[in-house]
PDB file of C-alpha atoms in Angstrom:
ATOM      1  CA  TRP C   1      78.400  96.893  77.124  1.00 73.00           C
ATOM      2  CA  PHE C   2      77.887 100.372  77.815  1.00 75.00           C
ATOM      3  CA  PRO C   3      74.376 102.078  75.293  1.00 77.00           C
ATOM      4  CA  VAL C   4      75.812 105.018  73.235  1.00 75.00           C
ATOM      5  CA  LEU C   5      73.491 107.996  73.480  1.00 75.00           C
ATOM      6  CA  GLY C   6      73.131 110.187  71.209  1.00 71.00           C
ATOM      7  CA  TRP C   7      75.635 109.429  68.305  1.00 68.00           C
ATOM      8  CA  GLY C   8      78.747 109.559  68.432  1.00 70.00           C
ATOM      9  CA  GLN C   9      81.562 107.729  70.809  1.00 72.00           C
ATOM     10  CA  LEU C  10      79.408 108.799  73.631  1.00 76.00           C
ATOM     11  CA  HIS C  11      78.060 105.840  76.124  1.00 81.00           C
ATOM     12  CA  ALA C  12      76.088 105.923  79.628  1.00 82.00           C
ATOM     13  CA  GLY C  13      79.961 105.749  81.246  1.00 83.00           C
ATOM     14  CA  ILE C  14      79.311 109.003  81.172  1.00 83.00           C
ATOM     15  CA  PHE C  15      77.275 108.769  83.897  1.00 88.00           C
ATOM     16  CA  LEU C  16      80.336 106.812  86.016  1.00 88.00           C
ATOM     17  CA  VAL C  17      82.007 108.849  85.480  1.00 86.00           C
ATOM     18  CA  ALA C  18      79.901 111.869  86.943  1.00 88.00           C
ATOM     19  CA  VAL C  19      79.524 109.413  90.296  1.00 92.00           C
ATOM     20  CA  ILE C  20      82.708 109.307  90.302  1.00 91.00           C
ATOM     21  CA  ALA C  21      83.923 112.235  89.629  1.00 89.00           C
ATOM     22  CA  LEU C  22      81.980 113.721  92.306  1.00 92.00           C
ATOM     23  CA  SER C  23      82.408 111.297  95.185  1.00 94.00           C
ATOM     24  CA  ILE C  24      85.835 112.973  94.510  1.00 92.00           C
ATOM     25  CA  TRP C  25      85.635 115.720  94.828  1.00 91.00           C
ATOM     26  CA  PHE C  26      83.642 115.294  97.969  1.00 94.00           C
ATOM     27  CA  VAL C  27      85.778 112.867  99.552  1.00 93.00           C
ATOM     28  CA  MET C  28      88.733 115.363  98.656  1.00 91.00           C
ATOM     29  CA  GLU C  29      86.981 118.467 100.552  1.00 92.00           C
ATOM     30  CA  HIS C  30      85.443 117.578 103.171  1.00 95.00           C
ATOM     31  CA  SER C  31      86.947 115.033 104.253  1.00 94.00           C
ATOM     32  CA  ARG C  32      90.340 113.707 106.151  1.00 94.00           C
ATOM     33  CA  VAL C  33      91.634 111.742 103.523  1.00 93.00           C
ATOM     34  CA  GLY C  34      91.313 115.524 101.383  1.00 93.00           C
ATOM     35  CA  PHE C  35      92.463 116.858 103.452  1.00 94.00           C
ATOM     36  CA  TYR C  36      95.100 114.429 104.653  1.00 95.00           C
ATOM     37  CA  ALA C  37      96.654 113.962 100.854  1.00 94.00           C
ATOM     38  CA  ASP C  38      96.842 117.790 100.465  1.00 92.00           C
ATOM     39  CA  ALA C  39      98.654 118.052 102.309  1.00 94.00           C
ATOM     40  CA  VAL C  40     101.085 115.162 101.346  1.00 95.00           C
ATOM     41  CA  GLY C  41     100.716 116.345  97.714  1.00 90.00           C
ATOM     42  CA  PHE C  42     101.714 120.456  98.965  1.00 91.00           C
ATOM     43  CA  ASN C  43     104.375 119.769 101.210  1.00 94.00           C
ATOM     44  CA  ALA C  44     105.382 116.252 102.189  1.00 94.00           C
ATOM     45  CA  LYS C  45     108.364 117.305 104.806  1.00 96.00           C
ATOM     46  CA  ALA C  46     105.916 119.378 106.511  1.00 96.00           C
ATOM     47  CA  ALA C  47     103.384 117.026 106.436  1.00 95.00           C
ATOM     48  CA  ARG C  48     105.822 113.963 108.086  1.00 96.00           C
ATOM     49  CA  ALA C  49     107.399 116.625 110.879  1.00 96.00           C
ATOM     50  CA  THR C  50     102.993 117.075 111.943  1.00 95.00           C
ATOM     51  CA  GLY C  51     103.203 113.084 112.070  1.00 95.00           C
ATOM     52  CA  LEU C  52     100.929 111.862 109.344  1.00 95.00           C
ATOM     53  CA  PRO C  53     102.676 108.467 108.139  1.00 96.00           C
ATOM     54  CA  VAL C  54     103.675 110.331 104.861  1.00 96.00           C
ATOM     55  CA  LEU C  55     104.404 107.267 102.118  1.00 96.00           C
ATOM     56  CA  SER C  56     100.805 104.935 103.116  1.00 96.00           C
ATOM     57  CA  ILE C  57      99.808 108.038 102.313  1.00 95.00           C
ATOM     58  CA  ALA C  58     100.842 108.941  98.792  1.00 95.00           C
ATOM     59  CA  LEU C  59     101.086 104.295  98.186  1.00 97.00           C
ATOM     60  CA  GLY C  60      96.681 104.877  98.866  1.00 95.00           C
ATOM     61  CA  LEU C  61      96.733 107.718  96.689  1.00 93.00           C
ATOM     62  CA  VAL C  62      99.334 105.950  93.916  1.00 94.00           C
ATOM     63  CA  LEU C  63      96.509 102.498  94.127  1.00 97.00           C
ATOM     64  CA  LEU C  64      93.948 104.444  94.063  1.00 94.00           C
ATOM     65  CA  SER C  65      94.880 106.851  91.100  1.00 90.00           C
ATOM     66  CA  GLY C  66      95.298 103.165  89.174  1.00 92.00           C
ATOM     67  CA  ALA C  67      91.983 101.574  90.508  1.00 94.00           C
ATOM     68  CA  LEU C  68      90.319 104.789  88.838  1.00 91.00           C
ATOM     69  CA  SER C  69      93.402 103.938  85.676  1.00 87.00           C
ATOM     70  CA  GLY C  70      91.257 100.167  85.042  1.00 89.00           C
ATOM     71  CA  VAL C  71      87.742 101.113  85.722  1.00 90.00           C
ATOM     72  CA  ALA C  72      88.511 103.908  82.521  1.00 86.00           C
ATOM     73  CA  GLY C  73      89.642 100.695  80.749  1.00 85.00           C
ATOM     74  CA  MET C  74      86.833  99.658  81.917  1.00 87.00           C
ATOM     75  CA  MET C  75      85.078 101.559  80.541  1.00 85.00           C
ATOM     76  CA  ILE C  76      86.316 102.578  77.216  1.00 82.00           C
ATOM     77  CA  VAL C  77      86.334  98.155  76.621  1.00 85.00           C
ATOM     78  CA  ALA C  78      82.802  97.952  77.812  1.00 83.00           C
ATOM     79  CA  GLY C  79      81.174 101.833  75.840  1.00 80.00           C
ATOM     80  CA  THR C  80      82.876 101.744  72.986  1.00 76.00           C
ATOM     81  CA  GLU C  81      85.412  99.341  71.999  1.00 76.00           C
ATOM     82  CA  HIS C  82      83.657  95.982  72.839  1.00 77.00           C
ATOM     83  CA  ARG C  83      86.576  94.028  72.382  1.00 80.00           C
ATOM     84  CA  LEU C  84      90.934  93.939  74.430  1.00 81.00           C
ATOM     85  CA  ASN C  85      93.370  94.047  72.623  1.00 81.00           C
ATOM     86  CA  GLN C  86      96.532  95.858  72.955  1.00 81.00           C
ATOM     87  CA  SER C  87      95.784  99.483  71.106  1.00 77.00           C
ATOM     88  CA  VAL C  88      93.141  99.838  73.680  1.00 75.00           C
ATOM     89  CA  GLY C  89      94.208 103.129  75.940  1.00 72.00           C
ATOM     90  CA  ASN C  90      97.524 103.661  73.616  1.00 77.00           C
ATOM     91  CA  GLY C  91      97.069 107.888  72.792  1.00 76.00           C
ATOM     92  CA  TYR C  92      95.915 109.193  76.903  1.00 80.00           C
ATOM     93  CA  LEU C  93      98.710 109.639  78.661  1.00 80.00           C
ATOM     94  CA  PHE C  94      99.973 113.386  76.561  1.00 81.00           C
ATOM     95  CA  SER C  95      95.551 114.574  76.901  1.00 84.00           C
ATOM     96  CA  ALA C  96      95.441 112.886  80.362  1.00 86.00           C
ATOM     97  CA  ILE C  97      98.872 115.349  81.605  1.00 85.00           C
ATOM     98  CA  VAL C  98      97.596 117.654  80.096  1.00 85.00           C
ATOM     99  CA  ILE C  99      93.711 117.457  81.815  1.00 86.00           C
ATOM    100  CA  ALA C 100      95.115 116.938  85.177  1.00 87.00           C
ATOM    101  CA  TYR C 101      97.525 120.432  84.456  1.00 86.00           C
ATOM    102  CA  LEU C 102      94.829 122.224  83.123  1.00 86.00           C
ATOM    103  CA  ALA C 103      92.421 120.848  86.047  1.00 87.00           C
ATOM    104  CA  ARG C 104      94.717 122.125  89.065  1.00 84.00           C
ATOM    105  CA  ALA C 105      93.920 118.833  90.633  1.00 78.00           C
ATOM    106  CA  LYS C 106      89.729 120.082  91.085  1.00 85.00           C
ATOM    107  CA  PRO C 107      87.658 116.922  90.052  1.00 86.00           C
ATOM    108  CA  LEU C 108      85.166 119.327  88.202  1.00 87.00           C
ATOM    109  CA  TRP C 109      87.712 120.481  86.228  1.00 89.00           C
ATOM    110  CA  VAL C 110      88.619 117.210  85.453  1.00 89.00           C
ATOM    111  CA  VAL C 111      85.304 116.734  83.351  1.00 88.00           C
ATOM    112  CA  VAL C 112      85.252 119.930  82.044  1.00 89.00           C
ATOM    113  CA  ILE C 113      88.019 119.944  80.542  1.00 89.00           C
ATOM    114  CA  SER C 114      87.865 116.646  79.552  1.00 87.00           C
ATOM    115  CA  PHE C 115      85.101 117.373  77.446  1.00 86.00           C
ATOM    116  CA  ALA C 116      86.762 120.620  75.793  1.00 87.00           C
ATOM    117  CA  LEU C 117      89.565 118.387  74.950  1.00 86.00           C
ATOM    118  CA  GLY C 118      87.835 115.939  73.280  1.00 84.00           C
ATOM    119  CA  ALA C 119      86.213 118.852  71.345  1.00 86.00           C
ATOM    120  CA  VAL C 120      89.195 119.897  70.149  1.00 84.00           C
ATOM    121  CA  PHE C 121      90.056 116.096  69.357  1.00 83.00           C
ATOM    122  CA  THR C 122      87.262 115.284  67.275  1.00 83.00           C
ATOM    123  CA  ALA C 123      87.299 119.000  65.552  1.00 86.00           C
ATOM    124  CA  GLY C 124      90.311 117.839  64.364  1.00 86.00           C
ATOM    125  CA  ASN C 125      88.962 114.739  63.120  1.00 83.00           C
ATOM    126  CA  VAL C 126      86.567 116.828  61.102  1.00 86.00           C
ATOM    127  CA  LEU C 127      88.787 118.312  59.050  1.00 85.00           C
ATOM    128  CA  LYS C 128      90.315 116.134  58.461  1.00 86.00           C
ATOM    129  CA  VAL C 129      88.071 113.719  56.764  1.00 86.00           C
ATOM    130  CA  PHE C 130      85.823 116.191  55.760  1.00 88.00           C
ATOM    131  CA  TYR C 131      88.837 118.625  54.552  1.00 88.00           C
ATOM    132  CA  SER C 132      91.495 116.200  53.602  1.00 87.00           C
ATOM    133  CA  ILE C 133      94.149 117.842  55.681  1.00 87.00           C
ATOM    134  CA  SER C 134      97.185 115.772  56.305  1.00 89.00           C
ATOM    135  CA  GLU C 135      97.583 114.929  60.106  1.00 86.00           C
ATOM    136  CA  ALA C 136     100.962 116.698  60.731  1.00 90.00           C
ATOM    137  CA  MET C 137      98.557 120.007  60.535  1.00 89.00           C
ATOM    138  CA  ILE C 138      96.512 118.656  62.785  1.00 85.00           C
ATOM    139  CA  VAL C 139      98.361 117.864  65.579  1.00 86.00           C
ATOM    140  CA  LEU C 140      99.812 121.488  64.779  1.00 90.00           C
ATOM    141  CA  MET C 141      96.565 122.520  65.289  1.00 86.00           C
ATOM    142  CA  GLN C 142      95.966 121.054  68.485  1.00 82.00           C
ATOM    143  CA  GLY C 143      99.010 121.671  70.264  1.00 86.00           C
ATOM    144  CA  ALA C 144      98.629 125.111  68.907  1.00 89.00           C
ATOM    145  CA  VAL C 145      95.069 126.355  70.720  1.00 84.00           C
ATOM    146  CA  LEU C 146      96.483 123.528  74.278  1.00 84.00           C
ATOM    147  CA  MET C 147      99.948 126.581  74.274  1.00 88.00           C
ATOM    148  CA  SER C 148      97.935 129.109  73.862  1.00 89.00           C
ATOM    149  CA  ILE C 149      95.267 127.917  76.719  1.00 84.00           C
ATOM    150  CA  LEU C 150      98.063 126.998  78.912  1.00 84.00           C
ATOM    151  CA  MET C 151     100.464 130.914  78.360  1.00 88.00           C
ATOM    152  CA  ALA C 152      97.139 131.947  79.198  1.00 88.00           C
ATOM    153  CA  GLN C 153      96.839 130.365  82.155  1.00 83.00           C
ATOM    154  CA  PHE C 154     100.368 131.168  82.426  1.00 85.00           C
ATOM    155  CA  PHE C 155     100.371 134.724  82.052  1.00 86.00           C
ATOM    156  CA  SER C 156      97.122 135.527  83.839  1.00 85.00           C
ATOM    157  CA  SER C 157      98.744 133.640  87.385  1.00 81.00           C
ATOM    158  CA  TYR C 158     102.242 136.116  87.529  1.00 81.00           C
ATOM    159  CA  SER C 159     102.365 139.632  87.354  1.00 77.00           C
ATOM    160  CA  LEU C 160     106.104 141.886  87.086  1.00 78.00           C
ATOM    161  CA  LYS C 161     106.499 143.500  89.097  1.00 80.00           C
ATOM    162  CA  ARG C 162     108.542 147.030  88.859  1.00 84.00           C
ATOM    163  CA  PRO C 163     110.930 147.875  91.996  1.00 84.00           C
ATOM    164  CA  LYS C 164     111.478 150.814  93.663  1.00 82.00           C
ATOM    165  CA  ASN C 165     113.002 153.583  93.230  1.00 72.00           C
TER     166      ASN C 165
END
């Protein structure tokens, strides 16, 4: 089992997360594999036109992401659950989609945003336990925080252009 660090559910698997995130960042930024993955991800037709094996690259990336999901599940079981049951990992899909969208395919930002989102969910649990706020209200507040972040990101990226007369 992974030893628990401090209080709560933070365990030594965080060091494995750091190593994996740094490794992925290095590969994506400083290797041919990362360049090919970016090329296929941004425009598969252009990558195919340049002679890249798009299907092989996409399949390799899907297999790698599946392997990393397995490592994440192993860390949940070895770190906090200490047993494998059918409910391990339930409810992480929505969080993973939000984190991936906010991180914009930057591995180091995935770690930072994951901690921030974990803080939002932990704050919701604290409000539920200590202030007897209903689960529906907690989910509503978490959704409002996430929508505020998404809207801020959207409006900081786009601006209206006035037509010239």
